Amino acid sequence: MTVNEELQTLKDYHCENRCVLSVYLNTNPADPDQQKGAWKIHLKSGLKRLEEYLEASNDKELAAFKKAKARVTEEIEKNQNDLKKGVILFAADDPDLWSVHYVQIAVKTSFHWEDHPVIEELQYMLKAYPNSGIIMPSIGNVRILDTAMGYVADDLVYYFDSGLDVWREQKGMNPSGNRGTGGSHVDDLDQRLKENLERFYKSMASDIDKMKKDRHWDEIHVIGEAESSQSFASAMNQKPKSVTHKNLNNSTPDKVLHEVFEK
């Protein structure tokens, strides 16, 4: 299920009484307010306040809340060593609802107990960081990030072998254990190699169209040195959302996402 499909499921979900626990939790280790695992305190205190409110009102929803609370707590504690900047969870027991998102963008901590999932913040995040393919062409390779809400689901690199005239796919690293260098300027290549490169850009652009459909990308961004990025963008059947002239082939996904979505 894509994020957009899951969002629609959340929009459609309602229960007769309050039964949905919505949790937005800031777990960003770089945030000064999150030093020494402060998120654990915020999680515990936030859930405790909701439970105390239900206990004080002698509310029949208390049992449902405790089930959702236990499920949420177990999920976060189980993954506490792999947390990113934030966690978003929606949990309900009857009818069953379970939706978890570990995101790489800022999350403002909040807790909600309602008859529906509180999704406004999630909608905002998806609008700011939509399902996207980020394409980074260079002379030596084309790197592709599959991303949504600041999270990178896949990091692929297709290497151009001028001797074999083929693209070879690898996950992030080349056979020597290093990420591709991104190559040198097109001006340094002979005409035949340049023509081959342009031909393979066109071939890769066709593959990108298929990936856009298969991976449910809402938009595509191209980023690379001026000549490479413009050449690749020109080869695409659909105009990309943006074209940025900067070589980030060796950069971390976080830096690439910052360059595309936050500048």
CSV table of C-alpha atoms in Angstrom, one decimal:
chain,number,residue,atom,x,y,z
A,1,MET,CA,0.0,0.0,0.0
A,2,THR,CA,1.4,3.4,-1.0
A,3,VAL,CA,1.4,6.3,1.5
A,4,ASN,CA,-1.4,8.0,-0.4
A,5,GLU,CA,-3.5,4.9,-0.3
A,6,GLU,CA,-2.8,4.5,3.4
A,7,LEU,CA,-3.7,8.1,3.9
A,8,GLN,CA,-7.1,7.5,2.3
A,9,THR,CA,-7.7,4.5,4.5
A,10,LEU,CA,-7.0,6.7,7.5
A,11,LYS,CA,-9.4,9.3,6.2
A,12,ASP,CA,-12.1,6.7,5.8
A,13,TYR,CA,-11.7,5.2,9.3
A,14,HIS,CA,-14.2,6.1,12.0
A,15,CYS,CA,-15.6,4.4,15.1
A,16,GLU,CA,-18.7,4.9,17.1
A,17,ASN,CA,-16.9,5.9,20.3
A,18,ARG,CA,-13.4,7.2,20.6
A,19,CYS,CA,-11.1,4.3,19.8
A,20,VAL,CA,-8.1,5.7,17.8
A,21,LEU,CA,-4.8,6.5,19.4
A,22,SER,CA,-2.8,8.9,17.2
A,23,VAL,CA,0.8,9.5,18.2
A,24,TYR,CA,3.3,12.0,16.7
A,25,LEU,CA,6.7,11.7,18.5
A,26,ASN,CA,9.8,13.7,18.0
A,27,THR,CA,12.8,11.3,18.2
A,28,ASN,CA,15.4,13.5,16.4
A,29,PRO,CA,18.7,12.9,18.1
A,30,ALA,CA,20.0,16.2,16.8
A,31,ASP,CA,17.3,18.2,18.6
A,32,PRO,CA,18.6,19.7,21.9
A,33,ASP,CA,15.3,18.9,23.6
A,34,GLN,CA,15.8,15.2,22.7
A,35,GLN,CA,19.2,14.6,24.4
A,36,LYS,CA,19.6,11.4,26.4
A,37,GLY,CA,16.5,9.8,24.9
A,38,ALA,CA,14.0,12.5,26.1
A,39,TRP,CA,11.5,11.0,23.7
A,40,LYS,CA,11.0,8.1,26.2
A,41,ILE,CA,9.8,10.6,28.9
A,42,HIS,CA,7.6,12.5,26.4
A,43,LEU,CA,6.0,9.2,25.2
A,44,LYS,CA,5.4,7.9,28.7
A,45,SER,CA,4.0,11.2,30.1
A,46,GLY,CA,1.8,11.9,27.0
A,47,LEU,CA,0.2,8.5,27.2
A,48,LYS,CA,-0.2,8.7,30.9
A,49,ARG,CA,-2.1,12.0,30.7
A,50,LEU,CA,-4.6,10.5,28.3
A,51,GLU,CA,-5.0,7.4,30.5
A,52,GLU,CA,-5.5,9.5,33.6
A,53,TYR,CA,-8.2,11.5,31.9
A,54,LEU,CA,-10.1,8.4,30.9
A,55,GLU,CA,-9.7,6.9,34.4
A,56,ALA,CA,-11.0,10.2,36.0
A,57,SER,CA,-14.0,10.2,33.8
A,58,ASN,CA,-14.7,6.5,34.5
A,59,ASP,CA,-14.8,6.2,30.7
A,60,LYS,CA,-15.7,2.9,29.1
A,61,GLU,CA,-13.1,3.7,26.4
A,62,LEU,CA,-10.3,2.9,28.9
A,63,ALA,CA,-9.9,-0.7,28.0
A,64,ALA,CA,-9.6,0.1,24.3
A,65,PHE,CA,-7.1,2.8,25.0
A,66,LYS,CA,-4.9,0.5,27.1
A,67,LYS,CA,-4.8,-2.0,24.2
A,68,ALA,CA,-3.7,0.7,21.8
A,69,LYS,CA,-1.2,2.1,24.2
A,70,ALA,CA,0.4,-1.3,24.8
A,71,ARG,CA,0.7,-1.8,21.1
A,72,VAL,CA,2.2,1.6,20.4
A,73,THR,CA,4.7,1.4,23.3
A,74,GLU,CA,5.9,-2.1,22.3
A,75,GLU,CA,6.4,-1.0,18.7
A,76,ILE,CA,8.5,2.1,19.6
A,77,GLU,CA,10.6,0.3,22.3
A,78,LYS,CA,11.3,-2.6,19.9
A,79,ASN,CA,12.7,-0.2,17.3
A,80,GLN,CA,14.3,2.4,19.7
A,81,ASN,CA,17.8,1.7,18.3
A,82,ASP,CA,16.7,2.5,14.7
A,83,LEU,CA,14.6,5.6,15.2
A,84,LYS,CA,15.0,8.4,12.8
A,85,LYS,CA,13.7,12.0,13.3
A,86,GLY,CA,10.2,11.1,14.1
A,87,VAL,CA,7.5,8.4,14.5
A,88,ILE,CA,3.8,8.6,13.5
A,89,LEU,CA,1.5,5.9,14.7
A,90,PHE,CA,-2.3,5.2,14.5
A,91,ALA,CA,-3.7,2.3,16.5
A,92,ALA,CA,-7.2,1.0,17.2
A,93,ASP,CA,-8.5,-2.4,18.3
A,94,ASP,CA,-12.0,-2.5,17.0
A,95,PRO,CA,-12.2,-2.3,14.1
A,96,ASP,CA,-8.5,-3.0,13.7
A,97,LEU,CA,-6.2,-0.1,12.7
A,98,TRP,CA,-2.4,-0.1,12.6
A,99,SER,CA,-0.3,2.4,10.7
A,100,VAL,CA,3.3,3.2,11.5
A,101,HIS,CA,5.7,5.7,9.8
A,102,TYR,CA,9.3,6.3,10.8
A,103,VAL,CA,10.1,9.6,9.1
A,104,GLN,CA,13.3,11.6,8.5
A,105,ILE,CA,11.7,15.0,8.9
A,106,ALA,CA,10.8,17.1,12.0
A,107,VAL,CA,7.8,15.9,14.0
A,108,LYS,CA,6.0,17.9,16.7
A,109,THR,CA,5.2,15.6,19.6
A,110,SER,CA,1.4,15.2,20.3
A,111,PHE,CA,-1.0,12.6,21.4
A,112,HIS,CA,-4.7,12.2,20.5
A,113,TRP,CA,-7.6,9.9,21.5
A,114,GLU,CA,-10.5,10.4,19.1
A,115,ASP,CA,-13.1,8.6,17.0
A,116,HIS,CA,-10.9,9.0,14.0
A,117,PRO,CA,-7.1,9.2,13.2
A,118,VAL,CA,-5.8,12.7,13.6
A,119,ILE,CA,-4.0,13.0,10.2
A,120,GLU,CA,-3.6,16.8,9.6
A,121,GLU,CA,0.1,16.8,10.4
A,122,LEU,CA,0.7,13.6,8.3
A,123,GLN,CA,-1.1,15.3,5.4
A,124,TYR,CA,1.1,18.4,5.7
A,125,MET,CA,4.2,16.2,5.7
A,126,LEU,CA,3.2,14.3,2.6
A,127,LYS,CA,2.4,17.6,0.8
A,128,ALA,CA,5.8,19.0,1.7
A,129,TYR,CA,7.7,15.7,1.1
A,130,PRO,CA,5.6,13.8,-1.5
A,131,ASN,CA,6.3,10.3,-3.0
A,132,SER,CA,9.2,11.2,-5.3
A,133,GLY,CA,12.0,9.9,-7.4
A,134,ILE,CA,15.2,11.8,-7.2
A,135,ILE,CA,17.4,11.2,-10.3
A,136,MET,CA,21.1,12.0,-10.1
A,137,PRO,CA,22.7,11.5,-13.5
A,138,SER,CA,26.5,11.9,-14.1
A,139,ILE,CA,29.1,10.6,-16.5
A,140,GLY,CA,29.8,7.4,-14.6
A,141,ASN,CA,26.4,6.5,-13.3
A,142,VAL,CA,22.8,7.4,-12.6
A,143,ARG,CA,21.7,7.3,-8.9
A,144,ILE,CA,18.0,7.1,-8.0
A,145,LEU,CA,16.4,7.7,-4.6
A,146,ASP,CA,12.9,6.5,-4.0
A,147,THR,CA,11.5,8.7,-1.2
A,148,ALA,CA,8.4,9.9,0.7
A,149,MET,CA,8.1,12.1,3.8
A,150,GLY,CA,11.8,12.4,4.1
A,151,TYR,CA,12.3,8.6,4.2
A,152,VAL,CA,14.4,6.9,1.5
A,153,ALA,CA,12.9,3.5,0.7
A,154,ASP,CA,15.5,2.7,-1.9
A,155,ASP,CA,18.9,4.0,-3.1
A,156,LEU,CA,19.9,2.6,-6.5
A,157,VAL,CA,22.9,3.2,-8.7
A,158,TYR,CA,23.1,2.3,-12.4
A,159,TYR,CA,26.7,2.3,-13.6
A,160,PHE,CA,27.5,3.0,-17.3
A,161,ASP,CA,30.2,0.7,-18.7
A,162,SER,CA,31.5,2.4,-21.8
A,163,GLY,CA,33.2,-0.9,-22.9
A,164,LEU,CA,30.0,-3.0,-22.6
A,165,ASP,CA,27.6,-0.2,-23.5
A,166,VAL,CA,25.2,-1.4,-20.7
A,167,TRP,CA,23.8,-0.1,-17.5
A,168,ARG,CA,24.4,-2.2,-14.4
A,169,GLU,CA,22.3,-1.8,-11.3
A,170,GLN,CA,23.7,-1.9,-7.8
A,171,LYS,CA,22.3,-0.9,-4.4
A,172,GLY,CA,24.2,2.2,-3.4
A,173,MET,CA,27.8,0.9,-3.6
A,174,ASN,CA,30.0,-0.2,-6.5
A,175,PRO,CA,31.9,-3.5,-6.6
A,176,SER,CA,34.9,-1.9,-4.9
A,177,GLY,CA,32.8,-0.9,-1.9
A,178,ASN,CA,32.7,2.8,-2.7
A,179,ARG,CA,29.9,4.9,-4.2
A,180,GLY,CA,30.5,5.9,-7.8
A,181,THR,CA,32.6,9.0,-8.3
A,182,GLY,CA,30.2,10.6,-10.7
A,183,GLY,CA,32.8,10.9,-13.4
A,184,SER,CA,34.3,13.9,-15.1
A,185,HIS,CA,32.9,16.5,-17.5
A,186,VAL,CA,31.4,15.5,-20.8
A,187,ASP,CA,34.0,17.7,-22.6
A,188,ASP,CA,36.6,15.1,-21.7
A,189,LEU,CA,34.9,12.3,-23.6
A,190,ASP,CA,35.3,11.5,-27.2
A,191,GLN,CA,32.2,12.0,-29.5
A,192,ARG,CA,31.3,8.3,-29.7
A,193,LEU,CA,31.3,7.9,-25.9
A,194,LYS,CA,29.2,11.1,-25.6
A,195,GLU,CA,26.7,9.7,-28.1
A,196,ASN,CA,26.5,6.4,-26.2
A,197,LEU,CA,26.0,8.2,-23.0
A,198,GLU,CA,23.2,10.3,-24.4
A,199,ARG,CA,21.6,7.1,-25.8
A,200,PHE,CA,21.7,5.4,-22.5
A,201,TYR,CA,20.3,8.5,-20.8
A,202,LYS,CA,17.4,8.2,-23.1
A,203,SER,CA,17.1,4.5,-22.3
A,204,MET,CA,17.2,5.2,-18.6
A,205,ALA,CA,14.7,7.9,-19.0
A,206,SER,CA,12.2,5.4,-20.4
A,207,ASP,CA,12.9,3.1,-17.4
A,208,ILE,CA,12.2,6.1,-15.1
A,209,ASP,CA,8.8,6.4,-16.6
A,210,LYS,CA,8.0,2.8,-15.6
A,211,MET,CA,9.5,3.3,-12.2
A,212,LYS,CA,7.3,6.4,-11.6
A,213,LYS,CA,4.2,4.2,-12.3
A,214,ASP,CA,5.4,1.1,-10.4
A,215,ARG,CA,6.6,3.1,-7.3
A,216,HIS,CA,3.7,5.6,-7.3
A,217,TRP,CA,5.9,8.7,-7.5
A,218,ASP,CA,3.9,11.9,-7.5
A,219,GLU,CA,6.9,13.8,-8.9
A,220,ILE,CA,10.4,13.5,-10.2
A,221,HIS,CA,13.4,15.7,-9.5
A,222,VAL,CA,16.7,15.7,-11.5
A,223,ILE,CA,19.9,16.9,-9.8
A,224,GLY,CA,23.4,16.8,-11.2
A,225,GLU,CA,26.1,18.8,-13.0
A,226,ALA,CA,24.6,21.2,-15.5
A,227,GLU,CA,25.2,19.3,-18.7
A,228,SER,CA,24.3,15.9,-17.3
A,229,SER,CA,21.2,17.0,-15.5
A,230,GLN,CA,19.9,19.0,-18.5
A,231,SER,CA,20.7,16.2,-20.9
A,232,PHE,CA,18.8,13.7,-18.8
A,233,ALA,CA,15.9,16.0,-18.2
A,234,SER,CA,15.6,16.6,-22.0
A,235,ALA,CA,15.5,12.8,-22.6
A,236,MET,CA,12.5,12.3,-20.2
A,237,ASN,CA,9.1,11.9,-21.7
A,238,GLN,CA,7.6,13.9,-18.8
A,239,LYS,CA,9.1,17.1,-17.6
A,240,PRO,CA,10.6,16.8,-14.1
A,241,LYS,CA,9.3,18.8,-11.2
A,242,SER,CA,12.7,20.4,-10.8
A,243,VAL,CA,16.2,20.4,-12.3
A,244,THR,CA,19.1,21.3,-10.0
A,245,HIS,CA,22.6,21.9,-11.2
A,246,LYS,CA,24.7,20.3,-8.5
A,247,ASN,CA,26.6,17.0,-8.3
A,248,LEU,CA,25.5,15.2,-5.2
A,249,ASN,CA,26.1,11.6,-6.3
A,250,ASN,CA,28.4,10.9,-3.4
A,251,SER,CA,26.3,12.7,-0.8
A,252,THR,CA,24.2,11.2,1.9
A,253,PRO,CA,20.4,10.8,1.2
A,254,ASP,CA,19.7,13.4,3.9
A,255,LYS,CA,21.8,16.0,2.1
A,256,VAL,CA,20.1,15.2,-1.2
A,257,LEU,CA,16.6,15.5,0.3
A,258,HIS,CA,17.6,18.8,2.0
A,259,GLU,CA,18.8,20.2,-1.4
A,260,VAL,CA,15.6,19.1,-3.2
A,261,PHE,CA,12.9,19.9,-0.7
A,262,GLU,CA,14.2,22.4,1.8
A,263,LYS,CA,16.0,25.0,-0.3
